[in-house]
Structures are given as structure tokens and as C-alpha cells.
XYZ file of C-alpha atoms in Angstrom:
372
model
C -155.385 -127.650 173.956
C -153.057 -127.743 171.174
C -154.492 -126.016 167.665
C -154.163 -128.832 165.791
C -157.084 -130.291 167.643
C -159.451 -128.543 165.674
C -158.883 -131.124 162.925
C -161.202 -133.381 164.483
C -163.842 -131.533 163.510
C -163.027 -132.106 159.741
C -164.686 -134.589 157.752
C -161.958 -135.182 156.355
C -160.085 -136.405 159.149
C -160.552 -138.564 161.815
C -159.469 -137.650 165.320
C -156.093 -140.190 165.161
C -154.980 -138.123 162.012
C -153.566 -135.321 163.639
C -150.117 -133.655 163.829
C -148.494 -131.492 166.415
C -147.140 -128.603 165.010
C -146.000 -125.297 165.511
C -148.708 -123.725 164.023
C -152.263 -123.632 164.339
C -154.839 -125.723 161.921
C -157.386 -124.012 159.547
C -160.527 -124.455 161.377
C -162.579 -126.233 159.070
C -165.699 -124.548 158.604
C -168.383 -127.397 159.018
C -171.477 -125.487 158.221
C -175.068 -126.929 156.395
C -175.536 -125.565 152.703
C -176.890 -122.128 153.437
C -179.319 -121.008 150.378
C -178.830 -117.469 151.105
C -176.579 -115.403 148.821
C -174.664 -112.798 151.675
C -172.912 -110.201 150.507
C -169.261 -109.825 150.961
C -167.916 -108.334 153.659
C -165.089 -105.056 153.923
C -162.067 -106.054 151.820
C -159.487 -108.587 153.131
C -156.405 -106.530 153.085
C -153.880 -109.428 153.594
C -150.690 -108.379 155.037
C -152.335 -104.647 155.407
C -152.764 -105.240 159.015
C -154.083 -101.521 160.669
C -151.087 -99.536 160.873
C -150.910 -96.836 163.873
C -149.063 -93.879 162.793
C -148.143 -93.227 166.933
C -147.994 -96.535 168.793
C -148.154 -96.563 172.086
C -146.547 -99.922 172.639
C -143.980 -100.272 169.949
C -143.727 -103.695 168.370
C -140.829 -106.106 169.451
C -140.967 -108.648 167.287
C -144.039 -110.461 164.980
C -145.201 -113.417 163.766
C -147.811 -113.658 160.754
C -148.132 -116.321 158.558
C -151.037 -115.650 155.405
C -152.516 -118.717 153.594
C -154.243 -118.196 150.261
C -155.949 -121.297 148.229
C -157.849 -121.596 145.210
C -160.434 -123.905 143.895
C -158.500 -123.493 140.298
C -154.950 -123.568 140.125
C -153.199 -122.769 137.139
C -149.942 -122.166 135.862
C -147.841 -120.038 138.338
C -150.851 -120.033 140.760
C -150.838 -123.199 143.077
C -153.946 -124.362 144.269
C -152.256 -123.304 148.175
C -149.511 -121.537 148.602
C -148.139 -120.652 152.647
C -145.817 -117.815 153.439
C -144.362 -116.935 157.116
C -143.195 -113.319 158.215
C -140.869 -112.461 161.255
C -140.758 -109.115 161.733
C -142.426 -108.199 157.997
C -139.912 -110.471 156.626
C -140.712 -113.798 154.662
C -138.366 -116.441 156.010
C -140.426 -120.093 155.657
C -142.876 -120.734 152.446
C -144.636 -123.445 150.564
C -146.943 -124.328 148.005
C -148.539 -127.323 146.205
C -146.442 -127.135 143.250
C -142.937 -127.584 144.923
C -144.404 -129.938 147.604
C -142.068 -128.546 150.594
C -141.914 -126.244 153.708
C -138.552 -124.127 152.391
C -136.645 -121.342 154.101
C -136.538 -118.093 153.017
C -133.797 -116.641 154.775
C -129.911 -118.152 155.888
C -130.708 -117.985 159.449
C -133.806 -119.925 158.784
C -132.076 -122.485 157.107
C -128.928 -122.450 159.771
C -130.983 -122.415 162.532
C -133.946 -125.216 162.085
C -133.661 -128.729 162.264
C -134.831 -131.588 159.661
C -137.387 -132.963 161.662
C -138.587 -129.104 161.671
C -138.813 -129.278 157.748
C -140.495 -132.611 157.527
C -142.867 -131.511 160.692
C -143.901 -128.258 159.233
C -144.136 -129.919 155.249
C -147.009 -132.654 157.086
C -148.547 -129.440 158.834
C -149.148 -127.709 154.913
C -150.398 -130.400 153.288
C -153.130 -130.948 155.881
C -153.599 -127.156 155.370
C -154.154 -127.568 151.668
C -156.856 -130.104 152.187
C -158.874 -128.317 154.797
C -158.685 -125.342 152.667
C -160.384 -127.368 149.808
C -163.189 -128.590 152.093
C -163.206 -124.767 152.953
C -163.627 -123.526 149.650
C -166.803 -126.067 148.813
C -168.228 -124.859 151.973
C -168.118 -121.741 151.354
C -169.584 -121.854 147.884
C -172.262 -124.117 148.772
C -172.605 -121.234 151.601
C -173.215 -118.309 149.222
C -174.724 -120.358 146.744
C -171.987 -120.066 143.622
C -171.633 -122.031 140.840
C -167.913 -123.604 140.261
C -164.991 -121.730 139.322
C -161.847 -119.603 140.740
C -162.969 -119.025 144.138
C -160.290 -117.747 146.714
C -159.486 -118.240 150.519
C -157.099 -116.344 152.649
C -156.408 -116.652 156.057
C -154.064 -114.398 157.863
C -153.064 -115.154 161.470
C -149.963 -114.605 164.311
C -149.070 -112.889 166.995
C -147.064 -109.466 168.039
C -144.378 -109.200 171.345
C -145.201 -105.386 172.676
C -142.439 -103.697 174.153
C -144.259 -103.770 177.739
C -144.328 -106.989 177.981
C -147.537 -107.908 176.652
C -148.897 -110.195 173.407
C -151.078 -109.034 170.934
C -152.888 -111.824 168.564
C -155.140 -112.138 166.120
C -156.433 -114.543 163.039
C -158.529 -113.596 159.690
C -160.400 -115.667 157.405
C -160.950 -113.885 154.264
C -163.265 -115.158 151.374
C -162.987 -113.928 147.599
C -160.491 -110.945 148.585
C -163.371 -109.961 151.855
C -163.102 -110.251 155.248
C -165.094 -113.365 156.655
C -164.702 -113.846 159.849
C -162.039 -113.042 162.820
C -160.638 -113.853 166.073
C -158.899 -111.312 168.528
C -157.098 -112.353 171.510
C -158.025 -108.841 173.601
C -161.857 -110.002 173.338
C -161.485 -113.760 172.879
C -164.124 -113.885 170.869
C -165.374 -113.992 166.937
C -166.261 -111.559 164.863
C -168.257 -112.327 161.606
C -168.117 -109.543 158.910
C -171.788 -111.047 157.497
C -174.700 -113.170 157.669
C -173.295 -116.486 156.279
C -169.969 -115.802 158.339
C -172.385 -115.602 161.167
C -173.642 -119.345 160.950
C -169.750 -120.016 161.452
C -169.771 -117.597 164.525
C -172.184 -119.351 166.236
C -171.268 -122.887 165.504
C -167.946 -122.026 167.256
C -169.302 -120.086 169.709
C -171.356 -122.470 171.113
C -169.041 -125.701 170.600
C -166.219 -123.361 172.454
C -163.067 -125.688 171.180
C -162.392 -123.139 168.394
C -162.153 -120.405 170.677
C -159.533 -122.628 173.445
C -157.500 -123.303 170.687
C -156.681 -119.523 168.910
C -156.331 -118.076 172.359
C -154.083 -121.209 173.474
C -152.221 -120.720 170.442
C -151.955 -116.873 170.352
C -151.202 -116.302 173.807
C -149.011 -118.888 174.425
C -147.605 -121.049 171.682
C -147.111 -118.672 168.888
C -144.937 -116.187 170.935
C -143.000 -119.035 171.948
C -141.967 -119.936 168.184
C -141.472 -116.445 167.557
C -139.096 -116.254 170.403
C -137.165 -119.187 168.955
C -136.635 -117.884 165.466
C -136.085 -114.424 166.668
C -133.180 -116.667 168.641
C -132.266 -117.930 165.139
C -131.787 -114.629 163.290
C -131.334 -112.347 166.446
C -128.364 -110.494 164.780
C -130.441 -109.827 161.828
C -133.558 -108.982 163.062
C -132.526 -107.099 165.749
C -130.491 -104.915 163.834
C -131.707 -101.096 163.449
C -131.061 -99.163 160.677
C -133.029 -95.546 160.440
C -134.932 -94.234 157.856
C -133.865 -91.810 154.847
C -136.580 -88.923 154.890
C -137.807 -87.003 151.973
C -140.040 -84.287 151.682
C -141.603 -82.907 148.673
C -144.490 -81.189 147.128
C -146.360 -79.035 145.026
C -149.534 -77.425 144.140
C -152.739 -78.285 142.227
C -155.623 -76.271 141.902
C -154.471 -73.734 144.862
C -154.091 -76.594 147.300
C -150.382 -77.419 148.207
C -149.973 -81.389 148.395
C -146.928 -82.539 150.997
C -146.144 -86.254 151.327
C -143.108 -87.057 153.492
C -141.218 -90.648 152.644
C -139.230 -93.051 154.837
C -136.932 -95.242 153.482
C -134.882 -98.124 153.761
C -135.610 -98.899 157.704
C -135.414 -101.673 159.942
C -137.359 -102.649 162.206
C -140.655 -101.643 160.864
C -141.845 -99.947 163.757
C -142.443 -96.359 162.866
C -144.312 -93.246 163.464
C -144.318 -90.442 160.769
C -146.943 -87.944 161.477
C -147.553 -84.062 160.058
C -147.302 -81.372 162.165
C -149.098 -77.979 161.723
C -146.701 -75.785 164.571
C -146.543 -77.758 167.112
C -149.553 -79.741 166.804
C -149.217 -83.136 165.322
C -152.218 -83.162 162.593
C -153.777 -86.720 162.020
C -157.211 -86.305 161.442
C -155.822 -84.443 158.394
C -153.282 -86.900 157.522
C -153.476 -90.046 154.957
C -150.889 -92.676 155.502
C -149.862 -95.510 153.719
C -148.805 -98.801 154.765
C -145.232 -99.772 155.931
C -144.211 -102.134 152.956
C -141.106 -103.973 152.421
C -138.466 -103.735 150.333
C -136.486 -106.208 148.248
C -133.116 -105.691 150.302
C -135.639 -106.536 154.059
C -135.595 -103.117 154.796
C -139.041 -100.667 154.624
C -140.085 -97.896 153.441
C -144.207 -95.720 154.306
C -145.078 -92.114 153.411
C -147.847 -89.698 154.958
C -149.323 -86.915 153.263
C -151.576 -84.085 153.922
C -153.096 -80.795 152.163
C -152.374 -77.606 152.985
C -153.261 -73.874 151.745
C -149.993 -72.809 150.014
C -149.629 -69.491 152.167
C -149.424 -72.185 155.227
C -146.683 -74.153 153.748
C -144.421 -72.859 156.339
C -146.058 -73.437 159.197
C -145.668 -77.385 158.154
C -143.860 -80.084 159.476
C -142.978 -83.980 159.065
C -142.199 -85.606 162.243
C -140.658 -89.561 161.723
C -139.862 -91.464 165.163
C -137.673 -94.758 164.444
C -136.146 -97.077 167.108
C -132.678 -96.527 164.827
C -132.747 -92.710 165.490
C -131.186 -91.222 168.896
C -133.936 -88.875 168.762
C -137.475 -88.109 166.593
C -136.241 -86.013 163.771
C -138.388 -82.962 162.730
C -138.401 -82.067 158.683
C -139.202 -78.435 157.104
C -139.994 -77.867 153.376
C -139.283 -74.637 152.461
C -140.548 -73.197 149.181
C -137.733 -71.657 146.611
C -138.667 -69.405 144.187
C -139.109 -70.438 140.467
C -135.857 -70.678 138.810
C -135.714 -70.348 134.922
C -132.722 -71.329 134.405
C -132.989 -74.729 135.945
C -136.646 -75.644 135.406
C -137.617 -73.177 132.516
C -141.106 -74.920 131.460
C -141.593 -76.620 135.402
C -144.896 -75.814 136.260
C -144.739 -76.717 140.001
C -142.564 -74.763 143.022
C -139.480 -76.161 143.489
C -138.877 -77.070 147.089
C -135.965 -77.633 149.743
C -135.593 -80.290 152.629
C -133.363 -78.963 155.658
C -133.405 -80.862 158.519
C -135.111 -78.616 161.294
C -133.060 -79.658 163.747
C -128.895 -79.466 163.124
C -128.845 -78.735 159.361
C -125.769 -81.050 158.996
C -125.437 -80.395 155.057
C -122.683 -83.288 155.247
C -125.864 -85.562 155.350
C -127.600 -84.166 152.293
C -127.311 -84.587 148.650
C -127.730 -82.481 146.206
C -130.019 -82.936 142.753
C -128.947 -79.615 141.489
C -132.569 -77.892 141.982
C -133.233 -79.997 145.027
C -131.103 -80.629 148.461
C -132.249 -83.592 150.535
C -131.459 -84.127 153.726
C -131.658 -87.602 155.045
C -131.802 -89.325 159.030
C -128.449 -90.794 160.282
């Protein structure tokens, strides 16, 4: 079944109104006015999909596309905007301002056809008015008057480096989770009580769950494979990360964060190590966010007692390294001269392994030694 089918259950289409495209229709949520006011589920975190510090299967390649519409546009905030991510990067957008599907990137715009454009252009705009329906559903749902409400999905696919696919789709409502799909169960997940009447609807009708794991198992790793074709030498470039370690103590509790930056692909592991323990539990991470230039950059940090500073580590595993590189902070002691009213230790980065000081800089009270 192709995911576009799920427009037929839309008032606002009938079944001979439907387009075949490359990606997957908003299922329209077609739900009685629910008088109960739910409270919102966890927080929608968007393009914050779980991150895991030490993948097992590394990510190939990944598809994601996030939708986001509002029941009051203004100016500089369309009432649906559309953005699509290979490999973290943006590379096809639109919104109902400018009207069109557009590339984002060269090899987006070398590689696709017209007919592509035109195709994908009639596959937003029926986006845009299911999310409208949407929206009054949902507010009828939880009982709100009018004004801004917001609706997010956030769906695609990831090619694993055994072999395997790994989907999913999100439905978030006022910046909160909704409801979800995984392909590894095959079934929905609602994150509340008035997501739940949606669960069960589609549940029971069965069509909504044919069509995400039709179209996350099979046809959106197939259009990831073709625009990976289109901007292979791009996206299959690897560049490894620059490493930085630093820290310093507050209220006798030494605070290390070590930063990655400026990487491609995305896939990365940076972990703290305690001797040769990797220390996770311990460990807060943030996300692996792009930069302006299509490269990334994450950090993880952990807290330490400072007479254990030495015993500390930062391992960072990258696809563009020959090898995991291991990173020592060492502390220095206070140096008038330099920092005369610094209130914090002044550290040093070596590189554990080969201090090659012909890849380090120097800041004059700090040498960093950075991943080639």
C-alpha cells in the first residue's frame, strides 16, 4: 500500500484526490470531539532524536523529514513549513509563504528532475491542509479555545551498517510528544489519553499501520538510496573531529566536558573514561548538532573529585579516524604571570596516544591537541 493512501480517510479528500509521492501523507487524525482536557505528553524534541553515545550499528546514511504547522501564521512564521535531512543535512524545504518544494543543496538541485519538483510541491500542499484539519482536531480534542496552536511531525528512516533499516514517525502536539510509530514493534504508541483515542482508531482500522511500515521499510530507504546516489561524493565524505578538553573546578568538584568539532558523518561515540573503564552512567551528553559549513560538532561531560583528575579520560570514535583516539587533561599549576587574577586551574590537552605537537596549537596558557 502506498502512504499516500491514508488520504482517504480525510474529510477533506475524497479517495480520487490522491498523489503518489515519495513521501508518506500526514495521517489525518479523524477522531469525535473528546471533552476531556489530557495533559501533554514528554516534550517533542524535534530533530533531538535519542542519541547513543556507543552504537552498536553505526548509521550509514538517514532520512528525516520534520513538519511543523500552525493554526496562526504570522510574519516570518508560515502557517506550514517542511524541511528534509540526509544525513543531518537540510537539502529539500518548503513552506506556505514561498509556495514551492526548493533544494537546499547543489547536488539536490543537479541531481532531481522537474517532474520531481512539481511532484513533491502537490505532495506539501496536501500536507498543509491535512495539518489544518489536524490542528482543529486536536483542539476540539483537548478542549482549547482558538489561537497559536502547533503541530510537528517528525518521520524517516536510518540504513545500519549491517544491513538492516531502522524507522520511525512522531506526531508532536504544542511542543509534546503525541503519538508514535516504530518499525521494530510495528505498532503505536500514544504518549496520553486523548492520543490514545487515535491509537485505537488506527489500531483497529489497521491501514495506518500497512502504510508507515510499507513506507519505512521499504520506500523511504529506497529514496534515501537515490539521493545518497545524488550527493554520494558529498555525503560520503569523512572528515574527523577536532577534540578539546577543558575544565575546572567549582565548589571542590572538578567539571570536564570534552568537544568534537567540525565532523562528518555524524556518527560518533565520545564517552569518559575513568582508567580503563568507559563511565556512562556518570556521563551527560549533548546532542550531535550541525554546523553552518554541514559539518558537526557534540560534547560529553562528567564530574569528578579534583584529586582524580588524572585518572580521567575522553575517548571519541569517528568513522574519519584510523583509530579511536584517547584524550588526557592534565592539570598545570597556577601561573601568575599569565593568568594573575584567574580563579580556575589552567589545564593541558596532550593526545594520550602519539603526542604529535605538530597537530596542536598553542593559546599561550593552553596547548590543544586536535584528531587528524
Amino acid at each position: 500500500m502506498d502512504p499516500h493512501a491514508c488520504f482517504s480517510q480525510s474529510p477533506l479528500f475524497s479517495a480520487s484526490r490522491t498523489l503518489e509521492p515519495p513521501i508518506p501523507r500526514s495521517p489525518h487524525l479523524v477522531t469525535p470531539l473528546s471533552s476531556a482536557l489530557e495533559t501533554p505528553g514528554p516534550p517533542f524534541l524535534g530533530l533531538g532524536i535519542p542519541w547513543n553515545p556507543h552504537p552498536t550499528s553505526p548509521i550509514l546514511h538517514s532520512l528525516r523529514y520534520l513538519n511543523v504547522a500552525v493554526s496562526e501564521p504570522s510574519p516570518g512564521i508560515p502557517q506550514f513549513m517542511s524541511i528534509g535531512f540526509v544525513d543531518g543535512i537540510p537539502f529539500v524545504r518548503y513552506n506556505s509563504e514561498r509556495g514551492r518544494v526548493e533544494p537546499l543543496t547543489q547536488w539536490m538541485k543537479d541531481g532531481a528532475e522537474q517532474e520531481y519538483w512539481d511532484r513533491e510541491t502537490q505532495s506539501a500542499e496536501k500536507w498543509q491542509q491535512v495539518a489544518a484539519g489536524n490542528l482543529e482536531t486536536l483542539r476540539d480534542r483537548y478542549n482549547q479555545s482558538r489561537g497559536l496552536h502547533t503541530l510537528q511531525w517528525l518521520y524517516g528512516c536510518d540504513l545500519l551498517s549491517d544491513g538492516s533499516v531502522r524507522g520511525s514517525n512522531r506526531i508532536g502536539y504544542e511542543g509534546r510528544d503525541f503519538i508514535s510509530f516504530k518499525l521494530a514493534s510495528g505498532r503505536f504508541v500514544a504518549a496520553n489519553g486523548a492520543a490514545e483515542i487515535t491509537r485505537r482508531r488506527w489500531e483497529h482500522d489497521g491501514t495506518m499501520t500497512e502504510v508507515w511500515r510499507n513506507y519505512l521499510k521499504h520506500k523511504c530507504p529506497e529514496w534515501l538510496q537515490k539521493y545518497v546516489g545524488y550527493g554520494q561524493k558529498e555525503l560520503e565524505r569523512k572528515e574527523p573531529p577536532a577534540v578539546h578538553v577543558s575544565g575546572k573546578e567549582e565548589h571542590g568538584t572538578l567539571i570536564l566536558s570534552c568537544h568534537a568539532y567540525g565532523f562528518y558523518p555524524k556518527t560518533i561515540a565520545v564517552n569518559w573514561m575513568k582508567g580503563d573503564e568507559i563511565w556512562d552512567q556518570e556521563t551527560e551528553w549533548g546532542g550531535v548538532v550541525p554546523n553552518s559549513d554541514g559539518t558537526f560538532h557534540t560534547w560529553a561531560r562528567i564530574e569528578a573529585l579534583p584529586e582524580e583528575r588524572e585518572q580521567y579520560r575522553c575517548r571519541v570514535e569517528h568513522p574519519g579516524m584510523p583509530e579511536p583516539g584517547i584524550f588526557l587533561i592534565l592539570l598545570l599549576p597556577p601561573t601568575p604571570q599569565l593568568l594573575p587574577t584567574d580563579p580556575f586551574p589552567v589545564f593541558r590537552l596532550f593526545k594520550a596516544k602519539n603526542r604529535d605537537h605538530s597537530k596542536c596549537f598553542s593559546s599561550g596558557v593552553k596547548l590543544s591537541c586536535f584528531v587528524q
